[in-house]
Amino acid sequence: MDVTPTAAEQDRNGCMVAVVGPSGAGKDTLMAYAAKLFESCEDIIFARRVITRDAAAGGEDHDGVSEAEFEALERAGRFAVSWNAHGLRYGIPIETRQAVAQGKLVIANGSRSALARFRQAYPSLVVVNITASLDVLAARLEARGRETREEILGRLERSSLAVTGDYHVVTIDNSGSLEDSGRALVEALNSCLAG
């Protein structure tokens, strides 16, 4: 499938919004909140990631594939962006590039480590950095039951909550209520539509 944008499509102002932030910040929850509000808007697409994790594993709605399937998709050029993190592989479908070129707003759950790849794939990129206080992050991660509190606190202390690099960044603190943070994300997406 050819996803190279036509000259007419390149004249439209689409945008990729890469939502990033540490584990436990609530990216999936906030994206689901916004997706529900925008479900009838044809110009907004919430990208479905391909991940080397079982689709029934919980968390975000994604396409789960094996390592071999991911490799085959990557070799076939089926990803606009792909990266490795936390022992998994992630891919953003190539069709999202054409959607942006056609003037659509595409929102994807990204990674701070992959932002240079996002910028290369999407000329118009906005980064939404979801953060929360260390106490809130630790409590959320502890509730998942995958690590001890000590392991969680050690990992959080070693990581930065900031986005480094020359990007257009909107930061949302998701330490409080879902409604407040959800409204902030919706406002950020609306401003991307207006831009």
PDB file of C-alpha atoms in Angstrom:
ATOM      1  CA  MET A   1       0.000   0.000   0.000  1.00  0.00           C
ATOM      2  CA  ASP A   2       1.456   3.371  -1.034  1.00  0.00           C
ATOM      3  CA  VAL A   3       1.191   5.863   1.823  1.00  0.00           C
ATOM      4  CA  THR A   4       3.224   8.632   0.213  1.00  0.00           C
ATOM      5  CA  PRO A   5       1.163  11.829   0.512  1.00  0.00           C
ATOM      6  CA  THR A   6       0.114  13.630  -2.663  1.00  0.00           C
ATOM      7  CA  ALA A   7       1.004  17.305  -3.172  1.00  0.00           C
ATOM      8  CA  ALA A   8      -2.576  18.303  -2.315  1.00  0.00           C
ATOM      9  CA  GLU A   9      -2.473  16.264   0.886  1.00  0.00           C
ATOM     10  CA  GLN A  10       0.819  17.875   1.920  1.00  0.00           C
ATOM     11  CA  ASP A  11      -0.833  21.311   1.799  1.00  0.00           C
ATOM     12  CA  ARG A  12      -3.236  20.435   4.619  1.00  0.00           C
ATOM     13  CA  ASN A  13      -2.241  21.019   8.223  1.00  0.00           C
ATOM     14  CA  GLY A  14      -2.351  17.697  10.024  1.00  0.00           C
ATOM     15  CA  CYS A  15      -0.485  16.926  13.206  1.00  0.00           C
ATOM     16  CA  MET A  16       0.880  13.983  15.148  1.00  0.00           C
ATOM     17  CA  VAL A  17       0.483  14.206  18.913  1.00  0.00           C
ATOM     18  CA  ALA A  18       2.851  11.864  20.733  1.00  0.00           C
ATOM     19  CA  VAL A  19       1.641  11.266  24.285  1.00  0.00           C
ATOM     20  CA  VAL A  20       4.569  10.391  26.538  1.00  0.00           C
ATOM     21  CA  GLY A  21       5.307  10.067  30.226  1.00  0.00           C
ATOM     22  CA  PRO A  22       6.530   7.621  32.837  1.00  0.00           C
ATOM     23  CA  SER A  23       4.780   4.371  33.717  1.00  0.00           C
ATOM     24  CA  GLY A  24       1.909   5.089  36.076  1.00  0.00           C
ATOM     25  CA  ALA A  25       1.335   8.643  34.809  1.00  0.00           C
ATOM     26  CA  GLY A  26      -2.038   7.636  33.346  1.00  0.00           C
ATOM     27  CA  LYS A  27      -1.409   8.045  29.616  1.00  0.00           C
ATOM     28  CA  ASP A  28      -3.782   5.239  28.611  1.00  0.00           C
ATOM     29  CA  THR A  29      -6.534   6.485  30.922  1.00  0.00           C
ATOM     30  CA  LEU A  30      -6.311  10.072  29.665  1.00  0.00           C
ATOM     31  CA  MET A  31      -6.171   8.985  26.034  1.00  0.00           C
ATOM     32  CA  ALA A  32      -9.265   6.810  26.541  1.00  0.00           C
ATOM     33  CA  TYR A  33     -11.028   9.789  28.163  1.00  0.00           C
ATOM     34  CA  ALA A  34     -10.243  12.017  25.171  1.00  0.00           C
ATOM     35  CA  ALA A  35     -11.013   9.301  22.611  1.00  0.00           C
ATOM     36  CA  LYS A  36     -14.515   8.927  24.040  1.00  0.00           C
ATOM     37  CA  LEU A  37     -15.172  12.656  23.709  1.00  0.00           C
ATOM     38  CA  PHE A  38     -13.814  12.795  20.161  1.00  0.00           C
ATOM     39  CA  GLU A  39     -15.272   9.485  18.907  1.00  0.00           C
ATOM     40  CA  SER A  40     -17.582  11.187  16.391  1.00  0.00           C
ATOM     41  CA  CYS A  41     -14.884  13.526  15.023  1.00  0.00           C
ATOM     42  CA  GLU A  42     -13.577  12.159  11.712  1.00  0.00           C
ATOM     43  CA  ASP A  43     -10.509  14.426  11.737  1.00  0.00           C
ATOM     44  CA  ILE A  44      -9.121  12.899  14.949  1.00  0.00           C
ATOM     45  CA  ILE A  45      -7.563   9.441  14.981  1.00  0.00           C
ATOM     46  CA  PHE A  46      -6.251   7.611  18.029  1.00  0.00           C
ATOM     47  CA  ALA A  47      -3.557   5.316  16.641  1.00  0.00           C
ATOM     48  CA  ARG A  48      -3.612   1.686  17.690  1.00  0.00           C
ATOM     49  CA  ARG A  49      -0.092   0.518  18.474  1.00  0.00           C
ATOM     50  CA  VAL A  50       1.400  -2.843  17.550  1.00  0.00           C
ATOM     51  CA  ILE A  51       3.178  -4.358  20.569  1.00  0.00           C
ATOM     52  CA  THR A  52       4.993  -7.617  21.227  1.00  0.00           C
ATOM     53  CA  ARG A  53       2.599  -8.293  24.102  1.00  0.00           C
ATOM     54  CA  ASP A  54      -0.552 -10.382  24.250  1.00  0.00           C
ATOM     55  CA  ALA A  55      -3.549  -8.246  23.267  1.00  0.00           C
ATOM     56  CA  ALA A  56      -5.403  -9.600  26.320  1.00  0.00           C
ATOM     57  CA  ALA A  57      -2.645  -8.502  28.720  1.00  0.00           C
ATOM     58  CA  GLY A  58      -4.551  -5.415  29.825  1.00  0.00           C
ATOM     59  CA  GLY A  59      -3.626  -1.766  29.609  1.00  0.00           C
ATOM     60  CA  GLU A  60      -4.112  -0.023  26.296  1.00  0.00           C
ATOM     61  CA  ASP A  61      -6.081  -1.499  23.412  1.00  0.00           C
ATOM     62  CA  HIS A  62      -3.383  -2.680  21.002  1.00  0.00           C
ATOM     63  CA  ASP A  63      -2.550  -5.262  18.367  1.00  0.00           C
ATOM     64  CA  GLY A  64      -0.497  -7.958  20.052  1.00  0.00           C
ATOM     65  CA  VAL A  65       2.067  -9.749  17.889  1.00  0.00           C
ATOM     66  CA  SER A  66       4.970 -12.141  18.371  1.00  0.00           C
ATOM     67  CA  GLU A  67       8.602 -11.055  17.964  1.00  0.00           C
ATOM     68  CA  ALA A  68       8.704 -12.790  14.571  1.00  0.00           C
ATOM     69  CA  GLU A  69       5.507 -11.057  13.421  1.00  0.00           C
ATOM     70  CA  PHE A  70       6.846  -7.680  14.557  1.00  0.00           C
ATOM     71  CA  GLU A  71      10.113  -8.301  12.679  1.00  0.00           C
ATOM     72  CA  ALA A  72       8.179  -9.181   9.519  1.00  0.00           C
ATOM     73  CA  LEU A  73       6.018  -6.046   9.793  1.00  0.00           C
ATOM     74  CA  GLU A  74       9.076  -3.878  10.379  1.00  0.00           C
ATOM     75  CA  ARG A  75      10.939  -5.384   7.397  1.00  0.00           C
ATOM     76  CA  ALA A  76       7.856  -4.778   5.227  1.00  0.00           C
ATOM     77  CA  GLY A  77       7.872  -1.075   6.159  1.00  0.00           C
ATOM     78  CA  ARG A  78       4.553  -1.263   8.022  1.00  0.00           C
ATOM     79  CA  PHE A  79       5.626   1.135  10.803  1.00  0.00           C
ATOM     80  CA  ALA A  80       6.063   4.895  10.650  1.00  0.00           C
ATOM     81  CA  VAL A  81       7.916   4.671  13.976  1.00  0.00           C
ATOM     82  CA  SER A  82       9.112   1.703  16.018  1.00  0.00           C
ATOM     83  CA  TRP A  83      11.153   1.339  19.198  1.00  0.00           C
ATOM     84  CA  ASN A  84      12.077  -0.999  22.049  1.00  0.00           C
ATOM     85  CA  ALA A  85      11.291  -0.332  25.706  1.00  0.00           C
ATOM     86  CA  HIS A  86      10.910  -2.406  28.869  1.00  0.00           C
ATOM     87  CA  GLY A  87      11.599  -5.651  27.011  1.00  0.00           C
ATOM     88  CA  LEU A  88       8.850  -5.025  24.427  1.00  0.00           C
ATOM     89  CA  ARG A  89       8.727  -3.683  20.882  1.00  0.00           C
ATOM     90  CA  TYR A  90       6.291  -0.983  19.812  1.00  0.00           C
ATOM     91  CA  GLY A  91       5.174   0.188  16.377  1.00  0.00           C
ATOM     92  CA  ILE A  92       2.997   3.008  15.051  1.00  0.00           C
ATOM     93  CA  PRO A  93       1.279   1.946  11.788  1.00  0.00           C
ATOM     94  CA  ILE A  94       2.560   3.582   8.606  1.00  0.00           C
ATOM     95  CA  GLU A  95      -0.975   4.672   7.662  1.00  0.00           C
ATOM     96  CA  THR A  96      -0.774   7.373  10.312  1.00  0.00           C
ATOM     97  CA  ARG A  97       1.671   9.318   8.120  1.00  0.00           C
ATOM     98  CA  GLN A  98      -0.882   9.588   5.338  1.00  0.00           C
ATOM     99  CA  ALA A  99      -3.607  10.551   7.813  1.00  0.00           C
ATOM    100  CA  VAL A 100      -1.464  13.442   9.085  1.00  0.00           C
ATOM    101  CA  ALA A 101      -0.649  14.447   5.502  1.00  0.00           C
ATOM    102  CA  GLN A 102      -4.402  14.526   4.785  1.00  0.00           C
ATOM    103  CA  GLY A 103      -4.905  17.085   7.550  1.00  0.00           C
ATOM    104  CA  LYS A 104      -5.984  14.771  10.353  1.00  0.00           C
ATOM    105  CA  LEU A 105      -4.935  14.974  13.986  1.00  0.00           C
ATOM    106  CA  VAL A 106      -3.392  11.649  14.983  1.00  0.00           C
ATOM    107  CA  ILE A 107      -2.752  10.845  18.636  1.00  0.00           C
ATOM    108  CA  ALA A 108      -0.372   8.041  19.573  1.00  0.00           C
ATOM    109  CA  ASN A 109       0.957   6.664  22.814  1.00  0.00           C
ATOM    110  CA  GLY A 110       4.664   7.292  22.313  1.00  0.00           C
ATOM    111  CA  SER A 111       7.931   7.181  24.186  1.00  0.00           C
ATOM    112  CA  ARG A 112      10.354   9.928  25.152  1.00  0.00           C
ATOM    113  CA  SER A 113      13.175   7.722  23.834  1.00  0.00           C
ATOM    114  CA  ALA A 114      11.538   7.607  20.365  1.00  0.00           C
ATOM    115  CA  LEU A 115      10.729  11.311  19.915  1.00  0.00           C
ATOM    116  CA  ALA A 116      13.510  11.878  17.372  1.00  0.00           C
ATOM    117  CA  ARG A 117      11.966   9.087  15.274  1.00  0.00           C
ATOM    118  CA  PHE A 118       8.523  10.664  15.610  1.00  0.00           C
ATOM    119  CA  ARG A 119       9.900  14.005  14.448  1.00  0.00           C
ATOM    120  CA  GLN A 120      11.517  12.341  11.442  1.00  0.00           C
ATOM    121  CA  ALA A 121       8.266  10.575  10.483  1.00  0.00           C
ATOM    122  CA  TYR A 122       5.874  13.485  11.124  1.00  0.00           C
ATOM    123  CA  PRO A 123       6.834  17.029  10.087  1.00  0.00           C
ATOM    124  CA  SER A 124       4.186  18.480  12.406  1.00  0.00           C
ATOM    125  CA  LEU A 125       4.679  17.035  15.886  1.00  0.00           C
ATOM    126  CA  VAL A 126       3.343  18.046  19.300  1.00  0.00           C
ATOM    127  CA  VAL A 127       4.488  16.191  22.416  1.00  0.00           C
ATOM    128  CA  VAL A 128       2.052  15.872  25.310  1.00  0.00           C
ATOM    129  CA  ASN A 129       4.037  14.957  28.405  1.00  0.00           C
ATOM    130  CA  ILE A 130       1.838  13.374  31.090  1.00  0.00           C
ATOM    131  CA  THR A 131       3.397  13.563  34.543  1.00  0.00           C
ATOM    132  CA  ALA A 132       2.374  12.979  38.146  1.00  0.00           C
ATOM    133  CA  SER A 133       4.036  13.378  41.515  1.00  0.00           C
ATOM    134  CA  LEU A 134       6.479  10.637  42.526  1.00  0.00           C
ATOM    135  CA  ASP A 135       4.135   9.521  45.321  1.00  0.00           C
ATOM    136  CA  VAL A 136       1.215   9.162  42.905  1.00  0.00           C
ATOM    137  CA  LEU A 137       3.346   7.320  40.337  1.00  0.00           C
ATOM    138  CA  ALA A 138       4.687   4.951  42.988  1.00  0.00           C
ATOM    139  CA  ALA A 139       1.202   4.200  44.330  1.00  0.00           C
ATOM    140  CA  ARG A 140      -0.171   3.483  40.844  1.00  0.00           C
ATOM    141  CA  LEU A 141       2.733   1.238  39.932  1.00  0.00           C
ATOM    142  CA  GLU A 142       2.559  -0.578  43.256  1.00  0.00           C
ATOM    143  CA  ALA A 143      -1.130  -1.289  42.642  1.00  0.00           C
ATOM    144  CA  ARG A 144      -0.159  -3.149  39.454  1.00  0.00           C
ATOM    145  CA  GLY A 145       1.754  -5.644  41.612  1.00  0.00           C
ATOM    146  CA  ARG A 146       4.652  -6.111  39.180  1.00  0.00           C
ATOM    147  CA  GLU A 147       7.421  -4.593  41.362  1.00  0.00           C
ATOM    148  CA  THR A 148       8.115  -3.932  45.016  1.00  0.00           C
ATOM    149  CA  ARG A 149       7.740  -0.375  46.321  1.00  0.00           C
ATOM    150  CA  GLU A 150      11.529  -0.144  46.755  1.00  0.00           C
ATOM    151  CA  GLU A 151      12.122  -1.180  43.119  1.00  0.00           C
ATOM    152  CA  ILE A 152       9.522   1.316  41.940  1.00  0.00           C
ATOM    153  CA  LEU A 153      10.952   4.213  43.945  1.00  0.00           C
ATOM    154  CA  GLY A 154      14.462   3.397  42.750  1.00  0.00           C
ATOM    155  CA  ARG A 155      13.339   3.375  39.114  1.00  0.00           C
ATOM    156  CA  LEU A 156      11.393   6.614  39.494  1.00  0.00           C
ATOM    157  CA  GLU A 157      14.299   8.390  41.173  1.00  0.00           C
ATOM    158  CA  ARG A 158      16.591   7.400  38.277  1.00  0.00           C
ATOM    159  CA  SER A 159      14.239   8.661  35.580  1.00  0.00           C
ATOM    160  CA  SER A 160      13.433  12.191  34.522  1.00  0.00           C
ATOM    161  CA  LEU A 161       9.853  13.376  34.085  1.00  0.00           C
ATOM    162  CA  ALA A 162      10.916  16.064  31.624  1.00  0.00           C
ATOM    163  CA  VAL A 163      11.086  15.934  27.841  1.00  0.00           C
ATOM    164  CA  THR A 164      14.507  16.942  26.577  1.00  0.00           C
ATOM    165  CA  GLY A 165      15.034  18.302  23.095  1.00  0.00           C
ATOM    166  CA  ASP A 166      13.637  21.001  20.866  1.00  0.00           C
ATOM    167  CA  TYR A 167       9.988  19.907  20.733  1.00  0.00           C
ATOM    168  CA  HIS A 168       6.656  21.686  21.090  1.00  0.00           C
ATOM    169  CA  VAL A 169       5.726  20.233  24.484  1.00  0.00           C
ATOM    170  CA  VAL A 170       2.492  20.491  26.468  1.00  0.00           C
ATOM    171  CA  THR A 171       2.884  19.128  30.015  1.00  0.00           C
ATOM    172  CA  ILE A 172      -0.141  17.862  31.950  1.00  0.00           C
ATOM    173  CA  ASP A 173       0.131  16.953  35.644  1.00  0.00           C
ATOM    174  CA  ASN A 174      -2.139  13.963  36.206  1.00  0.00           C
ATOM    175  CA  SER A 175      -1.712  13.801  39.985  1.00  0.00           C
ATOM    176  CA  GLY A 176      -5.289  14.965  40.593  1.00  0.00           C
ATOM    177  CA  SER A 177      -8.688  14.081  39.196  1.00  0.00           C
ATOM    178  CA  LEU A 178      -9.251  12.375  35.846  1.00  0.00           C
ATOM    179  CA  GLU A 179     -11.718  15.102  34.881  1.00  0.00           C
ATOM    180  CA  ASP A 180      -9.194  17.908  35.390  1.00  0.00           C
ATOM    181  CA  SER A 181      -6.387  16.128  33.557  1.00  0.00           C
ATOM    182  CA  GLY A 182      -8.769  14.841  30.886  1.00  0.00           C
ATOM    183  CA  ARG A 183     -10.031  18.371  30.199  1.00  0.00           C
ATOM    184  CA  ALA A 184      -6.436  19.594  29.936  1.00  0.00           C
ATOM    185  CA  LEU A 185      -5.687  16.914  27.328  1.00  0.00           C
ATOM    186  CA  VAL A 186      -8.859  17.726  25.394  1.00  0.00           C
ATOM    187  CA  GLU A 187      -7.911  21.424  25.397  1.00  0.00           C
ATOM    188  CA  ALA A 188      -4.423  20.580  24.134  1.00  0.00           C
ATOM    189  CA  LEU A 189      -5.877  18.461  21.318  1.00  0.00           C
ATOM    190  CA  ASN A 190      -8.392  21.166  20.409  1.00  0.00           C
ATOM    191  CA  SER A 191      -5.549  23.695  20.147  1.00  0.00           C
ATOM    192  CA  CYS A 192      -3.741  21.324  17.759  1.00  0.00           C
ATOM    193  CA  LEU A 193      -6.893  21.174  15.629  1.00  0.00           C
ATOM    194  CA  ALA A 194      -7.145  24.950  15.598  1.00  0.00           C
ATOM    195  CA  GLY A 195      -3.462  25.333  14.712  1.00  0.00           C
TER     196      GLY A 195
END
